[in-house]
């Protein structure tokens, strides 16, 4: 895994810091060097293969439901999930990982994370099965009357991220979404393969993905906390960890846009 990302192994492919010619004082040069983006060498291997080592695709559904239709929407989605995951042709390959509504951030919004074992072939098979299923099409039509907009992304999981584990006790989740500058995904992976080691103390890392279809150069990190106070303490602890500030300094210049949302699990979410 580490060798694919070229991380601190002494290989020639390890990114080198680009330093401009400067006449600034030494202490200023040291500060500026943390804000510079490291160079990524060309490669003949696809970025997705370098960043992800599993043939599993994830679907991230974002639904903006009508404010007056929240309960009807939740019921509709619960029935939809039950239908899809219990279908004989899909039950072994399609799984709901998590389902949440947004508490802080974009209001009247729900997020659903699906896992497709077998990758895009499973997604093709699922589309064929559901398009001929009258019960599913009825639920889909009903849902269209309850939502204002829908968005779907297909994602791959970062290979260096901890394996997804469902939580059984009640928690809150935070999804931090980043729109990166085109061409910087490998650099992001290089830095976060180290940075994730600073965020494992409290078992808060839930999932990390990058987009394959939909909005491209998007990254989503999902964190799990007991509550907002625990979130604050955990994040402050990371800043006290030597090396975390350097990882942040290297990744900030790669970002075009970022935002976070605090999520609450739905009653039918597999992870609570």
Tab-separated table of N, CA and C in Angstrom, residues 30-178:
chain	number	residue	atom	x	y	z
A	30	UNK	N	11.462	28.964	5.968
A	30	UNK	CA	10.990	27.736	6.610
A	30	UNK	C	9.471	27.745	6.741
A	31	UNK	N	8.908	28.911	7.058
A	31	UNK	CA	7.450	29.003	7.176
A	31	UNK	C	6.773	28.833	5.829
A	32	UNK	N	7.331	29.484	4.788
A	32	UNK	CA	6.734	29.406	3.455
A	32	UNK	C	6.810	28.001	2.883
A	33	UNK	N	7.880	27.277	3.220
A	33	UNK	CA	8.057	25.946	2.634
A	33	UNK	C	6.927	25.013	3.008
A	34	UNK	N	6.271	25.249	4.164
A	34	UNK	CA	5.168	24.395	4.576
A	34	UNK	C	3.922	24.605	3.732
A	35	UNK	N	3.842	25.741	3.041
A	35	UNK	CA	2.661	26.051	2.254
A	35	UNK	C	2.793	25.630	0.805
A	36	UNK	N	3.935	25.066	0.425
A	36	UNK	CA	4.169	24.712	-0.973
A	36	UNK	C	3.696	23.292	-1.268
A	37	UNK	N	3.275	23.074	-2.488
A	37	UNK	CA	2.783	21.770	-2.908
A	37	UNK	C	3.936	20.948	-3.445
A	38	UNK	N	4.022	19.705	-3.034
A	38	UNK	CA	5.097	18.828	-3.509
A	38	UNK	C	4.816	18.348	-4.924
A	39	UNK	N	5.846	18.082	-5.645
A	39	UNK	CA	5.733	17.646	-7.036
A	39	UNK	C	5.417	16.158	-7.105
A	40	UNK	N	4.493	15.783	-7.992
A	40	UNK	CA	4.138	14.384	-8.204
A	40	UNK	C	4.698	13.944	-9.549
A	41	UNK	N	5.465	12.886	-9.550
A	41	UNK	CA	6.064	12.389	-10.778
A	41	UNK	C	5.010	11.729	-11.667
A	42	UNK	N	5.159	11.833	-13.007
A	42	UNK	CA	4.224	11.160	-13.916
A	42	UNK	C	4.250	9.651	-13.706
A	43	UNK	N	3.121	9.004	-13.987
A	43	UNK	CA	3.035	7.557	-13.839
A	43	UNK	C	2.122	6.997	-14.905
A	44	UNK	N	2.341	5.747	-15.290
A	44	UNK	CA	1.496	5.082	-16.276
A	44	UNK	C	0.376	4.297	-15.610
A	45	UNK	N	0.349	4.303	-14.280
A	45	UNK	CA	-0.705	3.608	-13.535
A	45	UNK	C	-1.817	4.601	-13.214
A	46	UNK	N	-3.083	4.161	-13.321
A	46	UNK	CA	-4.199	5.057	-13.062
A	46	UNK	C	-4.176	5.518	-11.608
A	47	UNK	N	-4.640	6.746	-11.385
A	47	UNK	CA	-4.664	7.290	-10.036
A	47	UNK	C	-5.533	6.452	-9.115
A	48	UNK	N	-6.663	5.954	-9.626
A	48	UNK	CA	-7.553	5.164	-8.778
A	48	UNK	C	-6.870	3.894	-8.286
A	49	UNK	N	-6.041	3.268	-9.140
A	49	UNK	CA	-5.318	2.062	-8.732
A	49	UNK	C	-4.245	2.375	-7.698
A	50	UNK	N	-3.666	3.557	-7.775
A	50	UNK	CA	-2.634	3.934	-6.823
A	50	UNK	C	-3.227	4.295	-5.463
A	51	UNK	N	-4.496	4.700	-5.463
A	51	UNK	CA	-5.122	5.181	-4.235
A	51	UNK	C	-6.056	4.175	-3.585
A	52	UNK	N	-6.548	3.211	-4.371
A	52	UNK	CA	-7.508	2.244	-3.841
A	52	UNK	C	-7.129	0.851	-4.321
A	53	UNK	N	-7.189	-0.132	-3.420
A	53	UNK	CA	-6.763	-1.481	-3.780
A	53	UNK	C	-7.904	-2.494	-3.711
A	54	UNK	N	-9.158	-2.007	-3.720
A	54	UNK	CA	-10.296	-2.919	-3.633
A	54	UNK	C	-11.227	-2.703	-4.822
A	55	UNK	N	-11.870	-3.776	-5.281
A	55	UNK	CA	-12.834	-3.692	-6.375
A	55	UNK	C	-14.246	-3.527	-5.823
A	56	UNK	N	-14.382	-2.610	-4.895
A	56	UNK	CA	-15.679	-2.285	-4.305
A	56	UNK	C	-15.980	-0.827	-4.608
A	57	UNK	N	-17.164	-0.564	-5.101
A	57	UNK	CA	-17.592	0.803	-5.400
A	57	UNK	C	-18.620	1.221	-4.360
A	58	UNK	N	-18.585	2.486	-3.978
A	58	UNK	CA	-19.548	3.039	-3.035
A	58	UNK	C	-20.397	4.093	-3.733
A	59	UNK	N	-21.653	4.155	-3.363
A	59	UNK	CA	-22.543	5.176	-3.877
A	59	UNK	C	-22.932	6.129	-2.765
A	60	UNK	N	-22.753	7.427	-2.999
A	60	UNK	CA	-23.117	8.443	-2.012
A	60	UNK	C	-24.321	9.213	-2.552
A	61	UNK	N	-25.486	8.940	-1.980
A	61	UNK	CA	-26.719	9.619	-2.377
A	61	UNK	C	-26.946	10.825	-1.474
A	62	UNK	N	-27.204	11.964	-2.083
A	62	UNK	CA	-27.569	13.165	-1.335
A	62	UNK	C	-28.951	13.601	-1.782
A	63	UNK	N	-29.904	13.622	-0.857
A	63	UNK	CA	-31.286	13.988	-1.150
A	63	UNK	C	-31.662	15.233	-0.352
A	64	UNK	N	-32.151	16.244	-1.021
A	64	UNK	CA	-32.699	17.421	-0.365
A	64	UNK	C	-34.219	17.289	-0.359
A	65	UNK	N	-34.747	16.929	0.800
A	65	UNK	CA	-36.182	16.668	0.859
A	65	UNK	C	-36.955	17.948	1.218
A	66	UNK	N	-38.220	17.948	0.890
A	66	UNK	CA	-39.076	19.092	1.184
A	66	UNK	C	-39.234	19.232	2.701
A	67	UNK	N	-39.140	20.460	3.240
A	67	UNK	CA	-39.221	20.632	4.695
A	67	UNK	C	-40.498	20.062	5.310
A	68	UNK	N	-41.606	20.084	4.558
A	68	UNK	CA	-42.867	19.586	5.098
A	68	UNK	C	-43.068	18.092	4.853
A	69	UNK	N	-42.029	17.423	4.299
A	69	UNK	CA	-42.184	16.008	3.937
A	69	UNK	C	-41.140	15.113	4.593
A	70	UNK	N	-40.524	15.582	5.652
A	70	UNK	CA	-39.421	14.850	6.278
A	70	UNK	C	-39.835	13.426	6.675
A	71	UNK	N	-40.917	13.286	7.420
A	71	UNK	CA	-41.309	11.975	7.932
A	71	UNK	C	-41.740	11.038	6.798
A	72	UNK	N	-42.441	11.576	5.814
A	72	UNK	CA	-42.841	10.764	4.674
A	72	UNK	C	-41.619	10.310	3.884
A	73	UNK	N	-40.632	11.211	3.764
A	73	UNK	CA	-39.410	10.859	3.035
A	73	UNK	C	-38.649	9.752	3.758
A	74	UNK	N	-38.477	9.882	5.068
A	74	UNK	CA	-37.746	8.874	5.852
A	74	UNK	C	-38.431	7.518	5.728
A	75	UNK	N	-39.751	7.505	5.801
A	75	UNK	CA	-40.490	6.250	5.652
A	75	UNK	C	-40.290	5.666	4.258
A	76	UNK	N	-40.329	6.514	3.241
A	76	UNK	CA	-40.128	6.069	1.862
A	76	UNK	C	-38.731	5.467	1.692
A	77	UNK	N	-37.722	6.131	2.255
A	77	UNK	CA	-36.356	5.644	2.103
A	77	UNK	C	-36.147	4.344	2.868
A	78	UNK	N	-36.782	4.225	4.023
A	78	UNK	CA	-36.689	2.986	4.799
A	78	UNK	C	-37.257	1.821	4.003
A	79	UNK	N	-38.383	2.038	3.360
A	79	UNK	CA	-38.999	0.986	2.544
A	79	UNK	C	-38.164	0.676	1.309
A	80	UNK	N	-37.555	1.697	0.742
A	80	UNK	CA	-36.704	1.495	-0.433
A	80	UNK	C	-35.484	0.654	-0.086
A	81	UNK	N	-34.859	0.968	1.034
A	81	UNK	CA	-33.678	0.210	1.476
A	81	UNK	C	-34.051	-1.244	1.732
A	82	UNK	N	-35.176	-1.461	2.392
A	82	UNK	CA	-35.621	-2.828	2.688
A	82	UNK	C	-35.853	-3.612	1.404
A	83	UNK	N	-36.460	-2.974	0.409
A	83	UNK	CA	-36.728	-3.653	-0.857
A	83	UNK	C	-35.427	-4.032	-1.577
A	84	UNK	N	-34.506	-3.081	-1.653
A	84	UNK	CA	-33.255	-3.314	-2.393
A	84	UNK	C	-32.404	-4.382	-1.711
A	85	UNK	N	-32.206	-4.257	-0.413
A	85	UNK	CA	-31.276	-5.154	0.296
A	85	UNK	C	-31.842	-6.559	0.501
A	86	UNK	N	-33.160	-6.717	0.338
A	86	UNK	CA	-33.753	-8.049	0.504
A	86	UNK	C	-34.018	-8.749	-0.823
A	87	UNK	N	-33.763	-8.063	-1.923
A	87	UNK	CA	-33.989	-8.668	-3.237
A	87	UNK	C	-33.018	-9.833	-3.434
A	88	UNK	N	-33.526	-10.956	-3.886
A	88	UNK	CA	-32.704	-12.167	-3.990
A	88	UNK	C	-31.498	-11.998	-4.902
A	89	UNK	N	-31.629	-11.186	-5.923
A	89	UNK	CA	-30.522	-11.002	-6.865
A	89	UNK	C	-29.520	-9.945	-6.408
A	90	UNK	N	-29.841	-9.243	-5.306
A	90	UNK	CA	-28.989	-8.141	-4.861
A	90	UNK	C	-28.475	-8.290	-3.433
A	91	UNK	N	-29.109	-9.128	-2.629
A	91	UNK	CA	-28.850	-9.153	-1.196
A	91	UNK	C	-27.407	-9.480	-0.825
A	92	UNK	N	-26.671	-10.182	-1.676
A	92	UNK	CA	-25.288	-10.533	-1.349
A	92	UNK	C	-24.271	-9.512	-1.853
A	93	UNK	N	-24.717	-8.595	-2.714
A	93	UNK	CA	-23.772	-7.678	-3.350
A	93	UNK	C	-24.049	-6.207	-3.078
A	94	UNK	N	-25.250	-5.876	-2.628
A	94	UNK	CA	-25.623	-4.485	-2.378
A	94	UNK	C	-25.946	-4.324	-0.898
A	95	UNK	N	-25.312	-3.349	-0.264
A	95	UNK	CA	-25.481	-3.165	1.182
A	95	UNK	C	-25.514	-1.681	1.509
A	96	UNK	N	-26.413	-1.303	2.399
A	96	UNK	CA	-26.431	0.057	2.924
A	96	UNK	C	-25.426	0.142	4.069
A	97	UNK	N	-24.456	1.048	3.942
A	97	UNK	CA	-23.426	1.210	4.972
A	97	UNK	C	-23.885	2.170	6.056
A	98	UNK	N	-24.503	3.271	5.641
A	98	UNK	CA	-24.956	4.265	6.605
A	98	UNK	C	-26.019	5.152	5.998
A	99	UNK	N	-26.890	5.680	6.858
A	99	UNK	CA	-27.952	6.580	6.429
A	99	UNK	C	-28.090	7.666	7.481
A	100	UNK	N	-28.054	8.920	7.044
A	100	UNK	CA	-28.065	10.037	7.984
A	100	UNK	C	-28.939	11.188	7.493
A	101	UNK	N	-29.390	12.005	8.421
A	101	UNK	CA	-29.943	13.311	8.086
A	101	UNK	C	-28.982	14.368	8.616
A	102	UNK	N	-28.961	15.518	7.953
A	102	UNK	CA	-28.019	16.577	8.309
A	102	UNK	C	-28.587	17.397	9.453
A	103	UNK	N	-27.786	17.535	10.508
A	103	UNK	CA	-28.175	18.324	11.677
A	103	UNK	C	-27.584	19.727	11.601
A	104	UNK	N	-26.300	19.813	11.246
A	104	UNK	CA	-25.631	21.105	11.071
A	104	UNK	C	-25.070	21.154	9.658
A	105	UNK	N	-25.387	22.198	8.938
A	105	UNK	CA	-24.956	22.316	7.546
A	105	UNK	C	-26.167	22.538	6.663
A	106	UNK	N	-26.259	21.801	5.571
A	106	UNK	CA	-27.402	21.922	4.665
A	106	UNK	C	-28.628	21.276	5.308
A	107	UNK	N	-29.599	22.090	5.686
A	107	UNK	CA	-30.786	21.577	6.366
A	107	UNK	C	-31.701	20.847	5.389
A	108	UNK	N	-32.582	19.995	5.952
A	108	UNK	CA	-33.537	19.231	5.147
A	108	UNK	C	-32.804	18.408	4.089
A	109	UNK	N	-31.769	17.734	4.533
A	109	UNK	CA	-30.939	16.926	3.634
A	109	UNK	C	-30.662	15.569	4.268
A	110	UNK	N	-30.627	14.552	3.424
A	110	UNK	CA	-30.296	13.197	3.878
A	110	UNK	C	-29.165	12.659	3.018
A	111	UNK	N	-28.318	11.831	3.643
A	111	UNK	CA	-27.174	11.231	2.955
A	111	UNK	C	-27.208	9.731	3.193
A	112	UNK	N	-27.066	8.970	2.116
A	112	UNK	CA	-27.078	7.514	2.205
A	112	UNK	C	-25.836	6.963	1.515
A	113	UNK	N	-25.146	6.081	2.208
A	113	UNK	CA	-23.913	5.492	1.689
A	113	UNK	C	-24.133	4.008	1.411
A	114	UNK	N	-23.962	3.617	0.143
A	114	UNK	CA	-24.164	2.235	-0.301
A	114	UNK	C	-22.837	1.594	-0.681
A	115	UNK	N	-22.760	0.290	-0.495
A	115	UNK	CA	-21.581	-0.477	-0.914
A	115	UNK	C	-22.000	-1.489	-1.975
A	116	UNK	N	-21.214	-1.554	-3.063
A	116	UNK	CA	-21.497	-2.479	-4.160
A	116	UNK	C	-20.306	-3.427	-4.333
A	117	UNK	N	-20.439	-4.637	-3.799
A	117	UNK	CA	-19.408	-5.646	-4.011
A	117	UNK	C	-19.480	-6.087	-5.477
A	118	UNK	N	-18.340	-6.183	-6.109
A	118	UNK	CA	-18.334	-6.497	-7.532
A	118	UNK	C	-18.260	-5.260	-8.392
A	119	UNK	N	-18.255	-4.085	-7.763
A	119	UNK	CA	-18.018	-2.842	-8.478
A	119	UNK	C	-19.124	-2.442	-9.436
A	120	UNK	N	-18.723	-1.900	-10.565
A	120	UNK	CA	-19.677	-1.344	-11.516
A	120	UNK	C	-20.539	-2.424	-12.174
A	121	UNK	N	-20.051	-3.659	-12.222
A	121	UNK	CA	-20.877	-4.739	-12.754
A	121	UNK	C	-22.110	-4.940	-11.869
A	122	UNK	N	-21.919	-4.860	-10.560
A	122	UNK	CA	-23.044	-4.976	-9.635
A	122	UNK	C	-24.023	-3.827	-9.823
A	123	UNK	N	-23.507	-2.622	-10.050
A	123	UNK	CA	-24.378	-1.461	-10.263
A	123	UNK	C	-25.186	-1.633	-11.541
A	124	UNK	N	-24.553	-2.134	-12.608
A	124	UNK	CA	-25.281	-2.403	-13.854
A	124	UNK	C	-26.377	-3.438	-13.633
A	125	UNK	N	-26.034	-4.513	-12.907
A	125	UNK	CA	-27.021	-5.563	-12.629
A	125	UNK	C	-28.175	-5.022	-11.787
A	126	UNK	N	-27.862	-4.184	-10.806
A	126	UNK	CA	-28.893	-3.615	-9.944
A	126	UNK	C	-29.853	-2.733	-10.744
A	127	UNK	N	-29.311	-1.927	-11.636
A	127	UNK	CA	-30.157	-1.059	-12.461
A	127	UNK	C	-31.120	-1.878	-13.300
A	128	UNK	N	-30.617	-2.960	-13.880
A	128	UNK	CA	-31.470	-3.816	-14.707
A	128	UNK	C	-32.583	-4.453	-13.886
A	129	UNK	N	-32.245	-4.885	-12.671
A	129	UNK	CA	-33.230	-5.538	-11.807
A	129	UNK	C	-34.290	-4.552	-11.331
A	130	UNK	N	-33.863	-3.374	-10.860
A	130	UNK	CA	-34.801	-2.432	-10.255
A	130	UNK	C	-35.678	-1.726	-11.273
A	131	UNK	N	-35.156	-1.516	-12.470
A	131	UNK	CA	-35.951	-0.855	-13.500
A	131	UNK	C	-37.154	-1.684	-13.930
A	132	UNK	N	-37.103	-2.982	-13.667
A	132	UNK	CA	-38.216	-3.876	-13.998
A	132	UNK	C	-39.062	-4.233	-12.776
A	133	UNK	N	-38.742	-3.606	-11.635
A	133	UNK	CA	-39.446	-3.922	-10.401
A	133	UNK	C	-40.514	-2.850	-10.146
A	134	UNK	N	-41.776	-3.230	-10.222
A	134	UNK	CA	-42.868	-2.273	-10.090
A	134	UNK	C	-42.933	-1.646	-8.694
A	135	UNK	N	-42.654	-2.440	-7.661
A	135	UNK	CA	-42.679	-1.902	-6.298
A	135	UNK	C	-41.610	-0.829	-6.114
A	136	UNK	N	-40.415	-1.090	-6.674
A	136	UNK	CA	-39.340	-0.105	-6.567
A	136	UNK	C	-39.696	1.160	-7.342
A	137	UNK	N	-40.214	1.031	-8.543
A	137	UNK	CA	-40.556	2.190	-9.357
A	137	UNK	C	-41.659	3.014	-8.696
A	138	UNK	N	-42.558	2.359	-7.991
A	138	UNK	CA	-43.605	3.077	-7.266
A	138	UNK	C	-42.986	3.910	-6.140
A	139	UNK	N	-42.045	3.312	-5.398
A	139	UNK	CA	-41.360	4.040	-4.332
A	139	UNK	C	-40.531	5.195	-4.890
A	140	UNK	N	-39.887	4.965	-6.027
A	140	UNK	CA	-39.058	6.001	-6.645
A	140	UNK	C	-39.917	7.191	-7.076
A	141	UNK	N	-41.088	6.912	-7.653
A	141	UNK	CA	-42.007	7.967	-8.068
A	141	UNK	C	-42.525	8.731	-6.857
A	142	UNK	N	-42.840	8.012	-5.791
A	142	UNK	CA	-43.294	8.657	-4.561
A	142	UNK	C	-42.205	9.563	-4.001
A	143	UNK	N	-40.950	9.067	-4.037
A	143	UNK	CA	-39.835	9.849	-3.524
A	143	UNK	C	-39.650	11.147	-4.305
A	144	UNK	N	-39.863	11.094	-5.617
A	144	UNK	CA	-39.670	12.283	-6.456
A	144	UNK	C	-40.617	13.411	-6.067
A	145	UNK	N	-41.722	13.076	-5.417
A	145	UNK	CA	-42.675	14.086	-4.978
A	145	UNK	C	-42.323	14.639	-3.601
A	146	UNK	N	-41.351	14.011	-2.927
A	146	UNK	CA	-40.975	14.406	-1.568
A	146	UNK	C	-39.648	15.155	-1.504
A	147	UNK	N	-38.891	15.146	-2.582
A	147	UNK	CA	-37.566	15.770	-2.585
A	147	UNK	C	-37.527	16.963	-3.538
A	148	UNK	N	-36.592	17.883	-3.247
A	148	UNK	CA	-36.367	19.038	-4.106
A	148	UNK	C	-35.266	18.760	-5.124
A	149	UNK	N	-34.298	17.926	-4.749
A	149	UNK	CA	-33.205	17.574	-5.659
A	149	UNK	C	-32.504	16.334	-5.142
A	150	UNK	N	-31.797	15.641	-6.055
A	150	UNK	CA	-31.050	14.432	-5.703
A	150	UNK	C	-29.712	14.458	-6.421
A	151	UNK	N	-28.697	13.930	-5.756
A	151	UNK	CA	-27.379	13.826	-6.387
A	151	UNK	C	-26.747	12.498	-6.005
A	152	UNK	N	-26.045	11.887	-6.953
A	152	UNK	CA	-25.398	10.595	-6.732
A	152	UNK	C	-23.959	10.655	-7.214
A	153	UNK	N	-23.058	10.179	-6.389
A	153	UNK	CA	-21.648	10.024	-6.747
A	153	UNK	C	-21.245	8.576	-6.545
A	154	UNK	N	-20.389	8.067	-7.436
A	154	UNK	CA	-19.748	6.772	-7.221
A	154	UNK	C	-18.320	7.021	-6.762
A	155	UNK	N	-17.936	6.316	-5.703
A	155	UNK	CA	-16.682	6.573	-5.010
A	155	UNK	C	-15.869	5.299	-4.860
A	156	UNK	N	-14.565	5.481	-4.631
A	156	UNK	CA	-13.677	4.403	-4.214
A	156	UNK	C	-13.105	4.767	-2.851
A	157	UNK	N	-12.825	3.754	-2.045
A	157	UNK	CA	-12.266	3.979	-0.711
A	157	UNK	C	-10.755	4.098	-0.795
A	158	UNK	N	-10.194	5.049	-0.066
A	158	UNK	CA	-8.735	5.167	0.022
A	158	UNK	C	-8.166	3.909	0.682
A	159	UNK	N	-7.098	3.372	0.106
A	159	UNK	CA	-6.533	2.121	0.619
A	159	UNK	C	-5.901	2.285	1.998
A	160	UNK	N	-5.468	3.493	2.343
A	160	UNK	CA	-4.795	3.699	3.625
A	160	UNK	C	-5.787	3.973	4.759
A	161	UNK	N	-7.068	4.127	4.423
A	161	UNK	CA	-8.065	4.423	5.458
A	161	UNK	C	-8.425	3.147	6.210
A	162	UNK	N	-8.707	3.242	7.507
A	162	UNK	CA	-9.117	2.041	8.258
A	162	UNK	C	-10.367	1.409	7.658
A	163	UNK	N	-10.507	0.119	7.822
A	163	UNK	CA	-11.686	-0.584	7.325
A	163	UNK	C	-12.946	-0.055	7.999
A	164	UNK	N	-14.015	0.075	7.215
A	164	UNK	CA	-15.275	0.586	7.747
A	164	UNK	C	-15.845	-0.387	8.779
A	165	UNK	N	-16.180	0.140	9.953
A	165	UNK	CA	-16.781	-0.660	11.017
A	165	UNK	C	-18.038	0.042	11.517
A	166	UNK	N	-19.152	-0.666	11.517
A	166	UNK	CA	-20.404	-0.090	12.008
A	166	UNK	C	-20.337	0.126	13.515
A	167	UNK	N	-20.926	1.206	13.964
A	167	UNK	CA	-21.015	1.516	15.394
A	167	UNK	C	-22.407	1.147	15.886
A	168	UNK	N	-22.479	0.586	17.084
A	168	UNK	CA	-23.763	0.126	17.613
A	168	UNK	C	-24.415	1.138	18.544
A	169	UNK	N	-23.620	1.914	19.280
A	169	UNK	CA	-24.194	2.909	20.186
A	169	UNK	C	-24.451	4.209	19.439
A	170	UNK	N	-25.264	5.070	20.008
A	170	UNK	CA	-25.667	6.312	19.360
A	170	UNK	C	-24.481	7.267	19.238
A	171	UNK	N	-24.262	7.791	18.024
A	171	UNK	CA	-23.167	8.718	17.761
A	171	UNK	C	-23.644	9.818	16.819
A	172	UNK	N	-22.790	10.813	16.651
A	172	UNK	CA	-22.964	11.762	15.563
A	172	UNK	C	-21.830	11.528	14.580
A	173	UNK	N	-22.027	11.935	13.341
A	173	UNK	CA	-21.011	11.776	12.305
A	173	UNK	C	-20.741	13.137	11.663
A	174	UNK	N	-19.546	13.285	11.179
A	174	UNK	CA	-19.183	14.482	10.434
A	174	UNK	C	-18.654	14.061	9.073
A	175	UNK	N	-19.223	14.620	8.014
A	175	UNK	CA	-18.682	14.394	6.677
A	175	UNK	C	-18.026	15.691	6.229
A	176	UNK	N	-16.746	15.608	5.966
A	176	UNK	CA	-15.979	16.755	5.479
A	176	UNK	C	-15.697	16.513	3.996
A	177	UNK	N	-16.208	17.387	3.162
A	177	UNK	CA	-16.127	17.214	1.713
A	177	UNK	C	-15.196	18.269	1.120
A	178	UNK	N	-14.287	17.809	0.267
A	178	UNK	CA	-13.284	18.682	-0.327
A	178	UNK	C	-13.361	18.614	-1.849
